[in-house]
Amino acid sequence: MFDDVTVIGAGRAGSTIAARLRERGVVLRDDAELRLLCVPDRTIPEVARTIERGPWVAHVSGGTALSALEPHTTRFSVHPLQTLTTRRGAEQLDGAWGAVTAETPEANERAVWLAQTLGLRPFALADDARALYHAGASIASNFLVTLHRAAAELFEQAGVPSEALVPLMERTIENGFELTGPIARGDWETVERHHAALRGSDLEPLYSALAEATRP
Amino acid sequence: MFDDVTVIGAGRAGSTIAARLRERGVVLRDDAELRLLCVPDRTIPEVARTIERGPWVAHVSGGTALSALEPHTTRFSVHPLQTLTTRRGAEQLDGAWGAVTAETPEANERAVWLAQTLGLRPFALADDARALYHAGASIASNFLVTLHRAAAELFEQAGVPSEALVPLMERTIENGFELTGPIARGDWETVERHHAALRGSDLEPLYSALAEATRP
């Protein structure tokens, strides 16, 4: 659909996307038919304004409205719903989903093509639902890091190896997020012992908010 | 080390442990050399008191002190650090770690034997560090379920498929819990948009506590 693409930005997203497009035989060059903005969210409007009107313009941000691409009207976005690291290459897009936002059938066709060319499973995201979507993604990934940090800190304090947490967390996902443990059993004495162990620590408010949200 | 074991309790832990011991050729029978209590935490003291003194007595609880096994003194505990489901069998212990608590070298030798026979990687857990350890385990597994629920709820509200969260969460673990996303980038405008999208919802206090804990 696009024979050539200009990838703007070489961070985690830009370098991964460029590698995948290259693998798929898409030519990467300046002034291409599609200008793909892989720059930090807050700089999208200013970069978009530097592009002369004419080509398709798109961004890969989950939290940024299409209006950030003004004055362009031939526009769309594809957000790879994945945590990307510079230690991996294009293969890290495999198996991930991609949020596609477009205002016209033509734009949608191009957005879906891009998602599929990147190896993403596309789904439609309404422009005005982005904040909810992106908050959900952030909770699922970024706050998972926070949970692990908190648990690892407690394991360290208890003198036990924090790598033991990994098979537990992996299996929690693999088991379809089935709730087990004291809250699932209604064992409030054990929950109270956790509270007591954390009293006065930085982790106490976090534990309380999470325990409250977990109760049936 | 033990040729026969009495497994008391047939819940998630008891049935999984019994299946594994049987696989390993251990005879399961009443009045065996080891009485292994796989009963709800709060009932451990009362079940322990029904056992005549003489055999080894152990429990598999992460959050319960060895003193719950009184009056027995030939005692220990092995806690499989894994979320167990009745939909799986003995194989769900493979790759998991096991917290071993013992007061004497003899008890420790038996506890390590049991952990290894179950297929667990044993590590020592001090009896007085249990509350911290168990709070850590609960954060890592039970609250991971809560995160997923919260994220899936937002995805539903946004009209996007919640199964798209799974590859994201799996990769977050696989990437060694490397933090990406708006907080890692110091992008507070995006974080503020998440806050605004959640304002007034049940998830707002949870998001705030987690965002606060995630900030550097």
Coordinates of C-alpha atoms in Angstrom, one line a residue:
Chain A
M1 CA 0.0 0.0 0.0
F2 CA 2.9 2.3 0.8
D3 CA 6.1 1.4 -1.1
D4 CA 8.1 3.9 0.9
V5 CA 7.9 5.4 4.4
T6 CA 9.7 8.1 6.2
V7 CA 10.2 7.0 9.8
I8 CA 10.8 10.1 11.9
G9 CA 12.3 9.4 15.3
A10 CA 14.8 6.7 16.3
G11 CA 13.8 5.9 19.9
R12 CA 12.4 2.5 21.1
A13 CA 9.3 2.7 18.8
G14 CA 11.1 4.3 15.8
S15 CA 14.0 1.9 15.6
T16 CA 11.8 -1.2 16.1
I17 CA 9.3 0.0 13.5
A18 CA 12.0 0.9 11.0
A19 CA 13.6 -2.5 11.4
R20 CA 10.3 -4.3 10.8
L21 CA 9.5 -2.2 7.7
R22 CA 12.9 -2.9 6.3
E23 CA 12.4 -6.7 6.9
R24 CA 9.1 -6.4 5.0
G25 CA 10.7 -4.8 2.0
V26 CA 9.4 -1.3 2.5
V27 CA 11.8 1.4 1.4
L28 CA 12.8 3.8 4.1
R29 CA 13.6 7.3 2.8
D30 CA 13.0 11.0 3.2
D31 CA 10.0 12.6 1.6
A32 CA 8.1 9.3 1.3
E33 CA 4.4 8.7 0.7
L34 CA 3.9 8.2 4.4
R35 CA 5.5 10.2 7.1
L36 CA 5.4 8.2 10.3
L37 CA 6.0 10.2 13.5
C38 CA 7.8 8.1 16.2
V39 CA 8.7 11.1 18.3
P40 CA 7.8 11.9 21.9
D41 CA 4.1 12.6 22.3
R42 CA 4.5 16.3 23.2
T43 CA 6.6 17.1 20.1
I44 CA 4.1 15.5 17.6
P45 CA 2.3 18.8 16.8
E46 CA 5.5 20.7 16.2
V47 CA 7.0 18.0 14.0
A48 CA 3.7 17.6 12.1
R49 CA 3.7 21.3 11.3
T50 CA 7.1 21.1 9.7
I51 CA 5.8 18.6 7.1
E52 CA 4.5 20.2 3.8
R53 CA 0.9 19.1 3.1
G54 CA 0.4 16.3 0.6
P55 CA 1.7 13.0 1.9
W56 CA 0.0 10.7 4.5
V57 CA 1.0 11.6 8.1
A58 CA 0.6 9.2 11.0
H59 CA 1.8 8.8 14.6
V60 CA 2.3 5.7 16.8
S61 CA 1.3 7.2 20.1
G62 CA -1.4 5.6 22.2
G63 CA -2.4 8.7 24.2
T64 CA -2.3 11.4 21.5
A65 CA -5.3 12.6 19.5
L66 CA -5.2 12.7 15.7
S67 CA -5.7 16.5 15.9
A68 CA -2.0 16.7 17.0
L69 CA -1.2 15.9 13.3
E70 CA -2.8 19.2 12.1
P71 CA -2.9 20.8 9.5
H72 CA -2.8 17.3 7.8
T73 CA -6.1 15.7 7.0
T74 CA -4.7 12.5 5.3
R75 CA -3.8 11.1 8.7
F76 CA -4.2 8.1 11.1
S77 CA -2.4 6.5 14.0
V78 CA -1.2 3.0 14.8
H79 CA -0.2 2.3 18.4
P80 CA 1.8 -0.9 19.0
L81 CA 0.4 -2.1 22.3
Q82 CA 3.7 -3.5 23.5
T83 CA 6.6 -2.5 25.8
L84 CA 9.6 -2.0 23.6
T85 CA 13.2 -2.3 24.5
T86 CA 16.3 -1.4 22.5
R87 CA 17.8 -4.8 23.5
R88 CA 15.3 -6.5 21.1
G89 CA 14.6 -6.0 17.4
A90 CA 11.6 -6.1 15.1
E91 CA 10.5 -9.5 16.5
Q92 CA 9.2 -7.9 19.6
L93 CA 6.2 -6.7 17.6
D94 CA 5.1 -10.3 16.9
G95 CA 2.0 -11.3 18.8
A96 CA 1.3 -7.8 20.0
W97 CA -1.9 -5.9 19.2
G98 CA -2.1 -2.6 17.5
A99 CA -4.6 0.2 18.1
V100 CA -5.7 1.8 14.8
T101 CA -7.4 5.2 14.7
A102 CA -8.7 6.7 11.5
E103 CA -11.4 9.1 10.4
T104 CA -12.1 7.9 6.9
P105 CA -12.3 4.5 5.2
E106 CA -9.2 5.4 3.1
A107 CA -7.2 6.3 6.2
N108 CA -8.5 3.1 8.0
E109 CA -7.3 0.9 5.1
R110 CA -3.9 2.4 5.3
A111 CA -3.7 2.2 9.1
V112 CA -4.7 -1.5 9.1
W113 CA -2.1 -2.1 6.3
L114 CA 0.6 -0.5 8.5
A115 CA -0.4 -2.5 11.6
Q116 CA -0.4 -5.8 9.7
T117 CA 2.9 -4.9 8.0
L118 CA 4.4 -4.3 11.4
G119 CA 3.1 -7.7 12.5
L120 CA 0.5 -6.3 14.8
R121 CA -3.1 -7.6 15.3
P122 CA -5.2 -4.5 14.5
F123 CA -8.2 -3.3 16.5
A124 CA -10.1 0.0 16.2
L125 CA -9.6 2.7 18.8
A126 CA -11.9 5.7 18.8
D127 CA -10.0 9.0 19.0
D128 CA -12.0 10.1 22.1
A129 CA -11.5 6.8 23.9
R130 CA -7.7 7.2 23.9
A131 CA -7.3 8.4 27.5
L132 CA -9.1 5.4 28.9
Y133 CA -7.3 3.0 26.6
H134 CA -3.9 4.5 27.4
A135 CA -4.6 4.6 31.1
G136 CA -5.5 0.9 30.9
A137 CA -2.3 0.0 29.0
S138 CA -0.2 2.0 31.5
I139 CA -1.9 0.2 34.5
A140 CA -1.2 -3.2 32.8
S141 CA 2.4 -2.6 32.0
N142 CA 3.9 0.2 33.9
F143 CA 2.2 -0.6 37.2
L144 CA 3.1 -4.3 36.8
V145 CA 6.7 -3.0 37.1
T146 CA 5.7 -1.2 40.2
L147 CA 4.1 -4.3 41.7
H148 CA 7.2 -6.3 41.0
R149 CA 9.4 -3.6 42.6
A150 CA 7.2 -3.6 45.7
A151 CA 7.2 -7.4 46.0
A152 CA 10.9 -7.6 45.4
E153 CA 11.6 -5.0 48.1
L154 CA 9.6 -7.0 50.6
F155 CA 11.4 -10.2 49.5
E156 CA 14.7 -8.5 50.1
Q157 CA 13.6 -7.4 53.5
A158 CA 12.5 -10.9 54.3
G159 CA 15.9 -12.3 53.1
V160 CA 14.5 -14.4 50.3
P161 CA 15.4 -14.4 46.6
S162 CA 13.3 -12.0 44.5
E163 CA 13.8 -14.1 41.3
A164 CA 11.4 -16.6 42.9
L165 CA 8.6 -14.1 42.1
V166 CA 9.0 -14.6 38.3
P167 CA 7.4 -18.0 37.9
L168 CA 4.6 -16.9 40.2
M169 CA 3.8 -13.8 38.2
E170 CA 4.1 -15.6 34.9
R171 CA 1.7 -18.4 36.0
T172 CA -0.8 -15.8 37.3
I173 CA -1.1 -14.5 33.7
E174 CA -1.0 -18.1 32.3
N175 CA -3.9 -19.1 34.6
G176 CA -6.1 -16.4 33.1
F177 CA -5.7 -14.1 36.2
E178 CA -7.5 -16.5 38.5
L179 CA -7.5 -15.0 42.0
T180 CA -6.0 -17.2 44.7
G181 CA -4.4 -16.4 48.1
P182 CA -5.8 -14.9 51.2
I183 CA -8.3 -12.4 49.7
A184 CA -9.8 -15.1 47.5
R185 CA -10.2 -17.3 50.6
G186 CA -11.7 -14.5 52.7
D187 CA -8.8 -14.9 55.1
W188 CA -8.8 -11.4 56.6
E189 CA -6.5 -12.4 59.5
T190 CA -3.7 -13.0 56.9
V191 CA -4.5 -9.8 55.2
E192 CA -4.3 -8.0 58.6
R193 CA -0.9 -9.6 59.2
H194 CA 0.3 -8.1 55.8
H195 CA -1.0 -4.7 56.9
A196 CA 0.8 -5.0 60.2
A197 CA 4.1 -6.0 58.5
L198 CA 3.9 -2.9 56.3
R199 CA 2.7 -0.4 58.9
G200 CA 4.7 2.8 58.6
S201 CA 6.5 1.7 55.4
D202 CA 6.2 3.5 52.0
L203 CA 4.4 0.5 50.7
E204 CA 1.5 0.7 53.2
P205 CA -0.8 3.1 51.1
L206 CA -0.1 1.1 48.0
Y207 CA -1.0 -2.2 49.7
S208 CA -4.2 -0.7 51.1
A209 CA -5.4 0.7 47.8
L210 CA -4.7 -2.6 46.1
A211 CA -6.2 -4.8 48.8
E212 CA -9.3 -2.5 48.8
A213 CA -9.6 -2.9 45.0
T214 CA -9.2 -6.7 45.2
R215 CA -12.0 -7.3 47.7
P216 CA -15.1 -8.8 46.1
Chain B
M1 CA 13.7 -39.6 53.2
F2 CA 10.0 -40.2 53.9
D3 CA 8.6 -43.4 52.3
D4 CA 5.0 -42.4 53.2
V5 CA 3.2 -39.2 53.8
T6 CA -0.3 -38.4 55.1
V7 CA -1.6 -35.4 53.1
I8 CA -4.3 -33.7 55.1
G9 CA -6.6 -31.5 53.0
A10 CA -7.7 -31.8 49.4
G11 CA -7.9 -28.2 48.2
R12 CA -5.7 -26.6 45.5
A13 CA -2.5 -27.3 47.5
G14 CA -3.4 -30.7 48.9
S15 CA -4.5 -32.2 45.7
T16 CA -1.6 -30.9 43.7
I17 CA 0.9 -32.0 46.3
A18 CA -0.7 -35.4 46.7
A19 CA -0.5 -35.9 42.9
R20 CA 3.2 -35.0 42.8
L21 CA 4.1 -37.3 45.7
R22 CA 2.3 -40.1 44.1
E23 CA 4.2 -39.5 40.8
R24 CA 7.4 -39.6 42.8
G25 CA 6.6 -43.0 44.3
V26 CA 5.8 -41.8 47.8
V27 CA 3.1 -43.8 49.4
L28 CA 0.1 -41.8 50.6
R29 CA -1.6 -43.3 53.6
D30 CA -3.1 -42.5 57.0
D31 CA -0.7 -42.4 60.0
A32 CA 2.4 -42.0 57.9
E33 CA 5.9 -40.8 59.1
L34 CA 5.0 -37.2 57.9
R35 CA 1.7 -35.5 58.4
L36 CA 1.5 -32.8 55.9
L37 CA -1.2 -30.2 56.7
C38 CA -2.7 -28.7 53.5
V39 CA -5.7 -27.1 55.2
P40 CA -6.8 -23.5 55.4
D41 CA -4.4 -21.4 57.5
R42 CA -6.7 -20.6 60.3
T43 CA -7.5 -24.4 60.9
I44 CA -3.8 -25.5 61.1
P45 CA -3.6 -25.2 65.0
E46 CA -6.7 -27.2 65.6
V47 CA -5.8 -29.9 63.0
A48 CA -2.2 -30.1 64.5
R49 CA -3.6 -30.7 68.0
T50 CA -5.6 -33.7 66.8
I51 CA -2.4 -35.5 65.8
E52 CA -0.8 -37.7 68.4
R53 CA 2.8 -36.7 69.1
G54 CA 5.5 -38.8 67.4
P55 CA 5.5 -38.3 63.6
W56 CA 6.9 -35.3 61.7
V57 CA 4.3 -32.6 61.2
A58 CA 4.5 -29.9 58.5
H59 CA 2.4 -27.3 56.9
V60 CA 2.4 -25.7 53.4
S61 CA 1.3 -22.2 54.4
G62 CA 3.3 -19.1 53.5
G63 CA 1.8 -16.9 56.1
T64 CA 1.6 -19.2 59.2
A65 CA 4.3 -19.5 61.9
L66 CA 5.7 -22.9 62.8
S67 CA 4.2 -22.4 66.3
A68 CA 0.8 -23.1 64.7
L69 CA 1.9 -26.8 64.7
E70 CA 2.1 -27.0 68.5
P71 CA 2.5 -29.2 70.5
H72 CA 4.7 -30.9 67.8
T73 CA 8.4 -30.1 67.9
T74 CA 9.5 -32.4 64.9
R75 CA 8.1 -29.9 62.5
F76 CA 8.8 -27.7 59.5
S77 CA 7.0 -25.9 56.6
V78 CA 7.4 -25.9 52.8
H79 CA 5.4 -23.2 51.0
P80 CA 5.1 -23.6 47.2
L81 CA 5.4 -20.1 45.9
Q82 CA 2.9 -20.6 43.1
T83 CA -0.7 -19.9 42.3
L84 CA -2.4 -23.3 42.0
T85 CA -5.5 -24.1 40.1
T86 CA -7.6 -27.3 40.2
R87 CA -7.6 -27.2 36.4
R88 CA -3.9 -28.3 36.4
G89 CA -2.1 -31.2 38.0
A90 CA 1.3 -31.9 39.6
E91 CA 3.2 -30.2 36.7
Q92 CA 2.2 -26.8 37.9
L93 CA 4.8 -27.1 40.7
D94 CA 7.6 -27.4 38.1
G95 CA 9.8 -24.3 37.9
A96 CA 8.3 -22.7 41.1
W97 CA 10.3 -22.0 44.2
G98 CA 9.5 -23.3 47.7
A99 CA 10.0 -21.5 51.0
V100 CA 11.5 -23.8 53.6
T101 CA 11.3 -23.0 57.3
A102 CA 12.9 -25.2 59.9
E103 CA 14.3 -24.9 63.4
T104 CA 16.9 -27.7 63.4
P105 CA 19.3 -29.2 60.9
E106 CA 17.2 -32.4 60.9
A107 CA 14.0 -30.5 60.2
N108 CA 15.7 -28.5 57.5
E109 CA 17.0 -31.7 55.8
R110 CA 13.5 -33.1 55.7
A111 CA 11.9 -29.8 54.5
V112 CA 14.5 -29.5 51.6
W113 CA 13.8 -33.1 50.7
L114 CA 10.1 -32.4 50.5
A115 CA 10.5 -29.2 48.5
Q116 CA 12.8 -31.0 46.0
T117 CA 10.5 -34.1 45.8
L118 CA 7.6 -31.7 45.0
G119 CA 9.8 -30.2 42.2
L120 CA 10.3 -26.9 43.9
R121 CA 13.6 -24.9 44.1
P122 CA 14.0 -24.5 47.9
F123 CA 15.1 -21.3 49.7
A124 CA 15.2 -20.6 53.4
L125 CA 12.5 -18.4 54.9
A126 CA 12.9 -17.3 58.6
D127 CA 9.8 -17.9 60.6
D128 CA 9.7 -14.2 61.7
A129 CA 10.0 -12.9 58.1
R130 CA 6.9 -14.6 56.9
A131 CA 4.5 -11.7 57.0
L132 CA 6.9 -9.6 54.8
Y133 CA 7.4 -12.6 52.5
H134 CA 3.8 -13.4 52.2
A135 CA 2.8 -9.8 51.7
G136 CA 5.3 -9.7 48.8
A137 CA 3.9 -12.9 47.3
S138 CA 0.4 -11.5 47.6
I139 CA 1.3 -8.2 45.9
A140 CA 3.0 -10.1 43.1
S141 CA 0.2 -12.5 42.3
N142 CA -3.1 -11.4 43.8
F143 CA -2.6 -7.8 43.0
L144 CA -1.5 -8.6 39.5
V145 CA -5.0 -10.0 39.1
T146 CA -6.3 -6.7 40.3
L147 CA -4.2 -4.7 37.9
H148 CA -5.5 -6.8 35.0
R149 CA -9.1 -6.4 36.1
A150 CA -8.6 -2.6 36.3
A151 CA -7.0 -2.4 32.9
A152 CA -9.6 -4.7 31.3
E153 CA -12.4 -2.5 32.7
L154 CA -10.8 0.5 31.1
F155 CA -10.3 -1.3 27.8
E156 CA -14.0 -2.3 27.9
Q157 CA -15.0 1.3 28.5
A158 CA -12.8 2.3 25.6
G159 CA -14.4 -0.3 23.4
V160 CA -11.2 -2.2 22.7
P161 CA -10.4 -6.0 23.2
S162 CA -9.0 -6.8 26.7
E163 CA -7.2 -9.9 25.4
A164 CA -4.8 -7.4 23.8
L165 CA -3.4 -6.8 27.3
V166 CA -2.0 -10.3 27.6
P167 CA 1.0 -10.0 25.3
L168 CA 1.8 -6.6 26.9
M169 CA 1.8 -8.0 30.4
E170 CA 3.8 -11.1 29.5
R171 CA 6.5 -9.1 27.7
T172 CA 6.7 -6.7 30.7
I173 CA 7.8 -9.7 32.8
E174 CA 10.0 -11.2 30.0
N175 CA 11.8 -7.8 29.6
G176 CA 12.9 -8.0 33.2
F177 CA 10.3 -5.4 34.4
E178 CA 12.0 -2.6 32.4
L179 CA 9.8 0.5 32.9
T180 CA 8.6 2.2 29.7
G181 CA 5.6 4.5 29.1
P182 CA 4.7 8.0 30.2
I183 CA 6.2 7.9 33.7
A184 CA 9.5 6.5 32.5
R185 CA 9.6 9.3 29.9
G186 CA 8.7 12.0 32.5
D187 CA 5.6 12.8 30.4
W188 CA 3.4 14.2 33.1
E189 CA 0.9 15.6 30.6
T190 CA -0.1 12.1 29.6
V191 CA -0.2 11.0 33.2
E192 CA -2.5 14.0 33.9
R193 CA -4.8 12.9 31.0
H194 CA -5.0 9.4 32.6
H195 CA -6.0 11.1 35.9
A196 CA -8.6 13.2 34.1
A197 CA -10.1 10.2 32.3
L198 CA -10.4 8.3 35.7
R199 CA -11.7 11.2 37.7
G200 CA -14.7 10.2 39.8
S201 CA -14.3 6.5 38.9
D202 CA -13.6 3.7 41.4
L203 CA -10.2 3.3 39.8
E204 CA -9.0 6.8 40.6
P205 CA -7.5 6.1 44.1
L206 CA -5.8 2.9 42.8
Y207 CA -4.3 4.8 39.8
S208 CA -3.1 7.6 42.0
A209 CA -1.5 5.2 44.6
L210 CA 0.2 3.3 41.8
A211 CA 1.4 6.3 39.9
E212 CA 2.8 7.8 43.1
A213 CA 4.7 4.6 43.8
T214 CA 6.0 4.4 40.2
R215 CA 7.5 7.9 40.1
P216 CA 11.3 7.9 40.5

